[in-house]
Short mmCIF file of C-alpha atoms and ligand atoms in Angstrom, two decimals:
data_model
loop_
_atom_site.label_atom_id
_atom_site.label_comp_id
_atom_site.label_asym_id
_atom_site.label_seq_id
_atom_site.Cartn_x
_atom_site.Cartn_y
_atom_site.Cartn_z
CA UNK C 1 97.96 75.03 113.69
CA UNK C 2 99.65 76.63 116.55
CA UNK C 3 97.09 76.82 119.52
CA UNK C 4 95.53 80.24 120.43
CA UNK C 5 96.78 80.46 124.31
CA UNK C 6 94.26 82.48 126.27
CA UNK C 7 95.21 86.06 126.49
CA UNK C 8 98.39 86.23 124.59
CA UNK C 9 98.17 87.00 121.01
CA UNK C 10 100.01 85.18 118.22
CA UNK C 11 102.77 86.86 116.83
CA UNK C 12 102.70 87.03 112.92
CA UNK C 13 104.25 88.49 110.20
CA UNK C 14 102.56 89.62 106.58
CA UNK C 15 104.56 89.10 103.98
CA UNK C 16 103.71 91.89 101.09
CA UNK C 17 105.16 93.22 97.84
CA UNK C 18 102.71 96.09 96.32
CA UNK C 19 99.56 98.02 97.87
CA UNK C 20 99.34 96.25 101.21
CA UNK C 21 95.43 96.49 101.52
CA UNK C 22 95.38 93.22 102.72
CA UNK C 23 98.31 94.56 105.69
CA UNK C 24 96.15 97.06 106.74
CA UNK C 25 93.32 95.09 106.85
CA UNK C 26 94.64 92.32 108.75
CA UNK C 27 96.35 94.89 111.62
CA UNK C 28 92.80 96.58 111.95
CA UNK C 29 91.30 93.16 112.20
CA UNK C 30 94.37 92.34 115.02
CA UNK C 31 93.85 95.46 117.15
CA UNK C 32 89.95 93.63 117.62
CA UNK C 33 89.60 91.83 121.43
CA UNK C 34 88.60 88.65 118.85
CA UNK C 35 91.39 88.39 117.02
CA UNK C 36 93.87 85.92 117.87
CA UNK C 37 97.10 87.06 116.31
CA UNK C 38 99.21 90.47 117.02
CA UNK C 39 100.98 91.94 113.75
CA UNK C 40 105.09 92.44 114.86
CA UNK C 41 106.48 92.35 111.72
CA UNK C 42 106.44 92.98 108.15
CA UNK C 43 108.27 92.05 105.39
CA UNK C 44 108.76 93.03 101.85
CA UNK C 45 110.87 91.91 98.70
CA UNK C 46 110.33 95.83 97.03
CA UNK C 47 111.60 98.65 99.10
CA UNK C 48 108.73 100.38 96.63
CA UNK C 49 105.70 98.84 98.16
CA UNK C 50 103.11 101.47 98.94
CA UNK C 51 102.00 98.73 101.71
CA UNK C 52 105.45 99.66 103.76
CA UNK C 53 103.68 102.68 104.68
CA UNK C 54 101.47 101.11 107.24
CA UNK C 55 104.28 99.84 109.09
CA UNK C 56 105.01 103.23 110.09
CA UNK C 57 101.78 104.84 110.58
CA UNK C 58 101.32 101.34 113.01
CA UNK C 59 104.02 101.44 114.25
CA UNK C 60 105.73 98.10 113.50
CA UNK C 61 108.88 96.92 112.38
CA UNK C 62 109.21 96.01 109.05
CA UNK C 63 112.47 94.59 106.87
CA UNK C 64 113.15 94.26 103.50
CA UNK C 65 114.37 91.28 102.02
CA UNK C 66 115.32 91.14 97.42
CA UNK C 67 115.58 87.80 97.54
CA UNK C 68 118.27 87.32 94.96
CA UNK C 69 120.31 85.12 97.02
CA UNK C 70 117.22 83.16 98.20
CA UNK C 71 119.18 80.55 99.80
CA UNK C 72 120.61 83.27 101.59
CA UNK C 73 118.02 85.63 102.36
CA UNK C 74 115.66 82.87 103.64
CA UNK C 75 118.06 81.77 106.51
CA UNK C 76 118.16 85.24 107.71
CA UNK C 77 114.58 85.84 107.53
CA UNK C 78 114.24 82.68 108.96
CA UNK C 79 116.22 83.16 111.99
CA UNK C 80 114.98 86.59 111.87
CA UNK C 81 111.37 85.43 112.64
CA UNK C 82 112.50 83.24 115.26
CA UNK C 83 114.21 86.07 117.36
CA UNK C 84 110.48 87.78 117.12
CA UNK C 85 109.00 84.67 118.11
CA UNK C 86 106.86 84.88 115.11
CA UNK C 87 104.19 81.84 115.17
CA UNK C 88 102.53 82.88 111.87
CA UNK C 89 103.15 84.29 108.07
CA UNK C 90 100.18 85.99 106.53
CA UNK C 91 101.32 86.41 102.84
CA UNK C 92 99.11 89.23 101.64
CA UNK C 93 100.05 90.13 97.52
CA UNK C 94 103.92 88.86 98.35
CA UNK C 95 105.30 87.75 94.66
CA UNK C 96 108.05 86.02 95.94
CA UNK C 97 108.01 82.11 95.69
CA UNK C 98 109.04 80.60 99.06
CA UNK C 99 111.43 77.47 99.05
CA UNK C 100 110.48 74.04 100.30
CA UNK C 101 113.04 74.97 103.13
CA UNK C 102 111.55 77.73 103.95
CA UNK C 103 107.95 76.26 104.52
CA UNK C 104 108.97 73.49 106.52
CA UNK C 105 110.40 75.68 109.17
CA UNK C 106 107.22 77.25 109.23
CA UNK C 107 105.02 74.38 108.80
CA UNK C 108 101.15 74.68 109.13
CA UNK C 109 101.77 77.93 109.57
CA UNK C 110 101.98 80.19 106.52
CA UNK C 111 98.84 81.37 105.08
CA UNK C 112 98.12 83.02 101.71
CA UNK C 113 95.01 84.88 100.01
CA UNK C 114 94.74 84.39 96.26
CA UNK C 115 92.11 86.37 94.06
CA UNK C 116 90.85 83.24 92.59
CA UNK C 117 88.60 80.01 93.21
CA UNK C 118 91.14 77.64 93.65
CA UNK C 119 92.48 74.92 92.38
CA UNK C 120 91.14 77.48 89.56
CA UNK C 121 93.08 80.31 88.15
CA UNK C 122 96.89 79.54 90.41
CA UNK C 123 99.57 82.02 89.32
CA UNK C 124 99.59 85.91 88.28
CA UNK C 125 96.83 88.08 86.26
CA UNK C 126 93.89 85.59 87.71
CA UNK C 127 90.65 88.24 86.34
CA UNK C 128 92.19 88.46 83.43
CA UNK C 129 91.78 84.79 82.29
CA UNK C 130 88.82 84.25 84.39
CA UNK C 131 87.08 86.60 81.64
CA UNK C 132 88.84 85.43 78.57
CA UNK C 133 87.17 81.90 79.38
CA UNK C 134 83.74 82.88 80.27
CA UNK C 135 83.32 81.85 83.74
CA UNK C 136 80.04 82.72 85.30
CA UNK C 137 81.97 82.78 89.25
CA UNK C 138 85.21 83.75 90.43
CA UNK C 139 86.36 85.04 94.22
CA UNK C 140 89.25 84.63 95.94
CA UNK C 141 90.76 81.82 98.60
CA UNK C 142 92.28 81.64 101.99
CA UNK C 143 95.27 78.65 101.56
CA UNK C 144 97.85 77.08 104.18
CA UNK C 145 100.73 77.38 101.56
CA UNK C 146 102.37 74.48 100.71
CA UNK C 147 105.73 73.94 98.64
CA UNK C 148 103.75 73.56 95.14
CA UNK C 149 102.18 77.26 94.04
CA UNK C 150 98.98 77.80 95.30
CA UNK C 151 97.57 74.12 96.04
CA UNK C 152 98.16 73.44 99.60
CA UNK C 153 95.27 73.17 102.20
CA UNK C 154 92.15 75.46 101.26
CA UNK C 155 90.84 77.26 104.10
CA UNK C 156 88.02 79.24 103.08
CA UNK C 157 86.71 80.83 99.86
CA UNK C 158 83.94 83.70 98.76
CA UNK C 159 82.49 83.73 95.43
CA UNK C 160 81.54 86.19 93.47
CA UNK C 161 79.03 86.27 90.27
CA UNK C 162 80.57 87.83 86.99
CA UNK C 163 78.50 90.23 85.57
CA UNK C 164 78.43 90.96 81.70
CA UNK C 165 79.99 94.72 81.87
CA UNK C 166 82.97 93.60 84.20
CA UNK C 167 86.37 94.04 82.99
CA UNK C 168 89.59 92.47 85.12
CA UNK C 169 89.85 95.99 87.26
CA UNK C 170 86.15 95.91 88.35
CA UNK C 171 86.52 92.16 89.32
CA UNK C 172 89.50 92.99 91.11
CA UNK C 173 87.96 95.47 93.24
CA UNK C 174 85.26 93.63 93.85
CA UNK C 175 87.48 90.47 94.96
CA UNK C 176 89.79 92.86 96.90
CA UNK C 177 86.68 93.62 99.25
CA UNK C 178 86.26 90.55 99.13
CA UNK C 179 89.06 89.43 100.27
CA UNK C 180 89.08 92.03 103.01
CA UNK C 181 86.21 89.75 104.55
CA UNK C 182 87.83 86.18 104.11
CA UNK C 183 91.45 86.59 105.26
CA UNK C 184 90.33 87.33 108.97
CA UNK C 185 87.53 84.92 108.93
CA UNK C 186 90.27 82.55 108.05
CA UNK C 187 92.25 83.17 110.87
CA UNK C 188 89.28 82.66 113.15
CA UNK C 189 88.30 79.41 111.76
CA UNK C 190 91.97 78.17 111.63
CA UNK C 191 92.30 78.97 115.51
CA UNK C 192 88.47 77.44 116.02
CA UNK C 193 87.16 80.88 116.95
C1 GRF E 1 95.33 90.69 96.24
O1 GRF E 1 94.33 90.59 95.26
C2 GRF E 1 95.86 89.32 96.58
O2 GRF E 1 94.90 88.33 96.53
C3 GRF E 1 96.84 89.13 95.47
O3 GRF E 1 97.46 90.38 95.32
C4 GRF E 1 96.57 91.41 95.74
C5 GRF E 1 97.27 92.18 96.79
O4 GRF E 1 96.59 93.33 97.17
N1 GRF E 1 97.70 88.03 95.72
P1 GRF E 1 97.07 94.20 98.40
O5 GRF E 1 98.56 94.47 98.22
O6 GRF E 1 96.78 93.44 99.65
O7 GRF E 1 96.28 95.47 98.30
#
């Protein structure tokens, strides 16, 4: 991981496609004296994402990319985040599926938070299936993102008991806050803080 240097925050970019909880979390968490990275830039594959919102209220510039031509799009997000200077991707509910290409440039240095245990429950509708099988635990994981879906480098995790009345939206609330914990205690274990 890219090292923390002193005073000077890392740049990063969160990488969203819906509500953008996670965004807002993460730029209150980056306006803390702690917090080693600086949100510059967002980025979204649905001009429709309620989580676009923040970049205005904040004050940061945010793109949107569709991704249809992926080849295409990725180079010029790619050299997009290089003009920025842009040491770090914080994918925070983004839907897109990033190409091998595209994680190599940015080795080590993408991060993801999925509502599940994992290696448990990769992919969509996680709460869903965790109930249809019974599980007793579920919770949600902080991953460097690697080219297969949801299996590269676990960072950290929180679990949460089921209880018998839960239905998929109460777990995902309850993983959402959750999750609002774990993504920037990530960050400060990734850069040893
Ligand atoms: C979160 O549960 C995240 O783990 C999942 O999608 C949801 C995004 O929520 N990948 P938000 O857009 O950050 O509110």
């Amino acid at each position: 991981m890219a090292e923390s240097t002193g005073n000077k925050k890392i740049k990063t970019a969160v990488f969203i496609s819906g509500t953008g909880s996670n965004l807002n979390n993460l730029i209150q968490f980056s306006k803390k004296k702690k917090s080693p990275v600086l949100i510059n830039l967002i980025i979204s594959n649905n001009p429709k994402s309620k989580g676009l919102r923040f970049a205005k209220k904040f004050n940061i510039e945010r793109k949107i990319f569709y991704f249809k031509k992926k080849a295409y799009d990725e180079k010029k997000l790619l050299k997009i985040l290089k003009d920025r200077k842009i040491n770090l991707i914080c994918l925070a509910g983004f839907l897109t599926i990033l190409s091998k290409n595209f994680i190599q440039n940015f080795k080590g240095k993408i991060l993801n938070i999925h509502p599940s245990l994992l290696p448990k429950y990769k992919g969509l509708n996680t709460h869903k299936r965790v109930l249809k099988n019974n599980e007793k635990y579920t919770g949600c994981t902080v991953h460097f993102v690697s080219a297969k879906l949801d299996s590269g480098r676990i960072i950290m995790q929180k679990k949460i008991r089921i209880k018998a009345k839960d239905t998929p939206k109460k777990i995902a609330k309850k993983v959402l806050t959750q999750e609002h914990k774990l993504y920037p205690k990530a960050i400060l274990k990734i850069f040893n803080l």
